[in-house]
Tab-separated table of C-alpha atoms in Angstrom:
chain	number	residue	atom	x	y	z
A	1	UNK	CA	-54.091	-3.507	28.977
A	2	UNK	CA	-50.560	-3.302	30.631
A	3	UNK	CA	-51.638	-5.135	34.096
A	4	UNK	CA	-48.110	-3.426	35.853
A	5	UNK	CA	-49.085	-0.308	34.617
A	6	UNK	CA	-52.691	-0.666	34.477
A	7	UNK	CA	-53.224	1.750	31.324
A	8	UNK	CA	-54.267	1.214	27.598
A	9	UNK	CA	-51.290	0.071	25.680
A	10	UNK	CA	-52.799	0.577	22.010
A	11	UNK	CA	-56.069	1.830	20.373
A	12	UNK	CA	-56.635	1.043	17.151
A	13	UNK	CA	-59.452	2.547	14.695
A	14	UNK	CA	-62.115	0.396	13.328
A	15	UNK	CA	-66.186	1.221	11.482
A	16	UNK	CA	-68.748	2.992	14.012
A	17	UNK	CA	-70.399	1.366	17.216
A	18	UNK	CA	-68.088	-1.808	17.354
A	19	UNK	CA	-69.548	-4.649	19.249
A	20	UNK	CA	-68.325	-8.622	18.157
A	21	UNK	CA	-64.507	-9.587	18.264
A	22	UNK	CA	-63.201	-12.834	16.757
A	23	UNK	CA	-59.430	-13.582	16.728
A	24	UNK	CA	-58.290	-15.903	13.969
A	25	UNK	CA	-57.342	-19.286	15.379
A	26	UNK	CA	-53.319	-17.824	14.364
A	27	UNK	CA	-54.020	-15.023	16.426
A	28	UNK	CA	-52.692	-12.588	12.858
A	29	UNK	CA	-56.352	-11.140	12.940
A	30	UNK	CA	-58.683	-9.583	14.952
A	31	UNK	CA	-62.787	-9.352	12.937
A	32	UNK	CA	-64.877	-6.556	14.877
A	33	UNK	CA	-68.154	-6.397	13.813
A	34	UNK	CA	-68.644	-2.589	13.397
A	35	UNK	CA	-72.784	-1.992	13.778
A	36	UNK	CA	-73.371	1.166	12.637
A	37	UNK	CA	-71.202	0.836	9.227
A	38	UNK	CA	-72.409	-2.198	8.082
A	39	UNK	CA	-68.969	-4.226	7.949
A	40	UNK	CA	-66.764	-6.154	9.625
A	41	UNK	CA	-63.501	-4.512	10.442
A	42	UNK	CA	-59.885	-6.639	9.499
A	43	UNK	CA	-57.078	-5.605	11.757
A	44	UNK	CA	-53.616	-7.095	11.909
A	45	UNK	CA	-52.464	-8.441	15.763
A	46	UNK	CA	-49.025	-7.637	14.792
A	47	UNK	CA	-49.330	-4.507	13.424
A	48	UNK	CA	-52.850	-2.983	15.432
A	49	UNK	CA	-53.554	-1.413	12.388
A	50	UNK	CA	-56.764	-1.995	10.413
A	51	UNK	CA	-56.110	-4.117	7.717
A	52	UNK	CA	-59.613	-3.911	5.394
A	53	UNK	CA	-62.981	-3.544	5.780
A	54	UNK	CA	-65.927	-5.935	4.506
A	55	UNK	CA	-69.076	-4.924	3.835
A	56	UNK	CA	-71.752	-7.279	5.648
A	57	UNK	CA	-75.676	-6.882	6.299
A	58	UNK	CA	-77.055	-4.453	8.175
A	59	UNK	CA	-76.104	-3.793	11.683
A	60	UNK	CA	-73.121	-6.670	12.542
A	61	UNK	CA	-73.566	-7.648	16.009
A	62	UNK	CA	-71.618	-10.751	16.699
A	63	UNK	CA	-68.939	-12.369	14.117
A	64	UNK	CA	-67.625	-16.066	14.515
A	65	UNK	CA	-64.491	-17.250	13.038
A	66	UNK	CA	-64.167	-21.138	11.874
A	67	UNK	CA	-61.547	-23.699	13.351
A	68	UNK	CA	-59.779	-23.249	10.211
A	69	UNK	CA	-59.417	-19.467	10.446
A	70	UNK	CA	-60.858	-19.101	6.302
A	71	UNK	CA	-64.526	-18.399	7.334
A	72	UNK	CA	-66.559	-15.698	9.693
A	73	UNK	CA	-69.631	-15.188	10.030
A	74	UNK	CA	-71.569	-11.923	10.654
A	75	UNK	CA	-75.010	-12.104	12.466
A	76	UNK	CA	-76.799	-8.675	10.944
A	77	UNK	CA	-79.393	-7.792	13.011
A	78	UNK	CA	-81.136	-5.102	11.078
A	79	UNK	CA	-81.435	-7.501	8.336
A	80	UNK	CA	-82.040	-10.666	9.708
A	81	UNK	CA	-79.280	-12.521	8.449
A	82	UNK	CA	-76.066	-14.120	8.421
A	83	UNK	CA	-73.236	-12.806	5.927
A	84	UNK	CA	-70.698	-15.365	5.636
A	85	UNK	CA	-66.980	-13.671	4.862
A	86	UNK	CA	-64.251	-15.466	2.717
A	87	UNK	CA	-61.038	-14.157	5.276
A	88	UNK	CA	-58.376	-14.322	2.776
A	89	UNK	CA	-60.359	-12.198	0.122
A	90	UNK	CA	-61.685	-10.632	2.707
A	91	UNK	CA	-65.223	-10.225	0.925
A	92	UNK	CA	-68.457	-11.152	1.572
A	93	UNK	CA	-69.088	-14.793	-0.149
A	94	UNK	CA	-72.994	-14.931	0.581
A	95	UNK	CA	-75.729	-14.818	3.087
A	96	UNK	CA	-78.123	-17.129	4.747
A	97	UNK	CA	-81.685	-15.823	6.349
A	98	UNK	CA	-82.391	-16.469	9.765
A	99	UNK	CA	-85.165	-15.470	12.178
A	100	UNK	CA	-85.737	-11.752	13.801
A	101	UNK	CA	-82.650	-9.728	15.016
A	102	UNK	CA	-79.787	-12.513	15.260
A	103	UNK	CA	-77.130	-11.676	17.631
A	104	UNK	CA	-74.269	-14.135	17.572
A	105	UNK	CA	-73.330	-17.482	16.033
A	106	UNK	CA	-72.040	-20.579	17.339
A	107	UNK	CA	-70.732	-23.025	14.937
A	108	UNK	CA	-70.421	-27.284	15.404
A	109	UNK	CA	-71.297	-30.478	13.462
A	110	UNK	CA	-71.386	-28.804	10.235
A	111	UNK	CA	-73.684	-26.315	10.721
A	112	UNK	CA	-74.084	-22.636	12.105
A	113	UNK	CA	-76.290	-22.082	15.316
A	114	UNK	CA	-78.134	-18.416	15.567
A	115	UNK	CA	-79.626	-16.937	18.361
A	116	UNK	CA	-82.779	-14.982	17.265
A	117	UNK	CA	-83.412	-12.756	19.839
A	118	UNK	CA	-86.697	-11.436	18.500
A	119	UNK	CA	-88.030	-15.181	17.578
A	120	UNK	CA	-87.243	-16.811	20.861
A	121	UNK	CA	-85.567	-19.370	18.517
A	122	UNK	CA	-82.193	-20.591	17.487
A	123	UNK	CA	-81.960	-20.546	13.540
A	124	UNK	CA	-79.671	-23.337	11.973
A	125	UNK	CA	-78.066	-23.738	8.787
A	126	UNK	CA	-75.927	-26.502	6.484
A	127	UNK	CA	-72.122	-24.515	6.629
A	128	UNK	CA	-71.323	-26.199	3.321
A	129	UNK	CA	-74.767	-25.127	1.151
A	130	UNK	CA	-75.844	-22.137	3.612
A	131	UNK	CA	-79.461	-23.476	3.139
A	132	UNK	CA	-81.586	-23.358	6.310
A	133	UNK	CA	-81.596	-26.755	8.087
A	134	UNK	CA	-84.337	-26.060	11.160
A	135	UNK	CA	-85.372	-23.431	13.906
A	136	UNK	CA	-85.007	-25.001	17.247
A	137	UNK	CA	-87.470	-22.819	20.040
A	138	UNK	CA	-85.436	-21.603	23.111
A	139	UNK	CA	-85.739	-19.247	25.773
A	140	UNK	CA	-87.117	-15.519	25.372
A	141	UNK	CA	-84.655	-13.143	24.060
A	142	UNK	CA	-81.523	-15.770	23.259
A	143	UNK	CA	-78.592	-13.770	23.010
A	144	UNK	CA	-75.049	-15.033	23.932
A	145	UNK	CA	-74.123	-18.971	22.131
A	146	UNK	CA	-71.154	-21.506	22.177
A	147	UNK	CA	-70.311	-24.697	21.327
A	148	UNK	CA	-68.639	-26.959	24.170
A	149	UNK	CA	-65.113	-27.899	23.169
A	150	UNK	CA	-66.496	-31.770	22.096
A	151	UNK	CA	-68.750	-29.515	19.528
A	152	UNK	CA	-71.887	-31.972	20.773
A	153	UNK	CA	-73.626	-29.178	22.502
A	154	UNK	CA	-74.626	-25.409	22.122
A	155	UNK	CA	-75.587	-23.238	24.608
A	156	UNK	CA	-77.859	-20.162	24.701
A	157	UNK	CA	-78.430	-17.961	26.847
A	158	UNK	CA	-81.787	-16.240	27.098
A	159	UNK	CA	-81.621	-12.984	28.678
A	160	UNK	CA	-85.375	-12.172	29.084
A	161	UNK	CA	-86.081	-15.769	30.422
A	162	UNK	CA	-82.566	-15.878	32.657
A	163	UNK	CA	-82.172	-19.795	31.419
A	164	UNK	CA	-79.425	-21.168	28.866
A	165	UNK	CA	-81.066	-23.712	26.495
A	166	UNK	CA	-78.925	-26.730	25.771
A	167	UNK	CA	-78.674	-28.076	21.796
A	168	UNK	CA	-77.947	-31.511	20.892
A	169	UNK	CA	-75.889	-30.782	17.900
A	170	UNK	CA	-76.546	-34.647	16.033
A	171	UNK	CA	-80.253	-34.696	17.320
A	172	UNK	CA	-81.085	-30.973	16.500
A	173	UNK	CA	-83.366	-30.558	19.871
């Protein structure tokens, strides 16, 4: 959005019902996690054209892009998992099950953090094997989840409970 002109300065095309965005650490590409066509969306900054699409789980809701810019991941709620998306091939490069309709992923200390909004639960999981580590119990619908910029924390927010849990990241609790 022009903020002089206050109007729309691009729209670019992506998959049905769009709902995550991740931006490369570069800033060269923009993920959208496109819900109602099962895949994740790869559009060039530069260009604002839509570069690829990847096919992911069912239903995409929130995508997370690593520090490095090589990974994303794809929290599918209609299938209750997390598809995990080589960037540079831009294909899907496996898939880790988590608890009941995850929403978004939060990534620190090794490990992806999953907000299972169904579960009341955070699902975790080893980055480097994708096997699951442990399911922490949070708040009642968890939704929304970061890391702080030390990576020693996550938060969650739990809509139906109107709290944010705090994770210890080394402790797992």
């Amino acid at each position: 959005i022009d903020a002089r002109r206050r109007s729309v300065v691009a729209s670019i095309a992506v998959g049905a019902s769009p709902s995550g965005l991740a931006v490369t650490p570069d800033g060269r590409l923009l993920l959208s996690a496109d819900r109602d066509d099962d895949s994740v969306s790869v559009v060039d900054t530069a260009t604002r054209a839509r570069r690829t699409t990847v096919k992911v789980g069912t239903r995409p809701f929130g995508v997370t892009i690593d520090a490095e810019g090589k990974r994303a991941y794809a929290a599918n709620v209609g299938s209750n998992d997390v598809s995990v998306i080589d960037i540079a091939e831009a294909r899907e490069t496996g898939r880790v099950s988590v608890g009941m309709r995850p929403y978004a992923v939060a990534l620190a200390g090794g490990r992806g953090f999953v907000t299972d909004q169904y579960g009341g639960t955070v699902s975790v999981f080893d980055l480097a094997t994708l096997k699951p580590v442990k399911r922490l119990n949070v708040g009642d619908y968890p939704e929304g989840i970061t890391a702080t910029a030390d990576g020693k924390r996550i938060i969650v927010a739990n809509w139906e409970s109107n709290t944010l849990s705090i994770i210890d990241v080394a402790e797992l609790r």
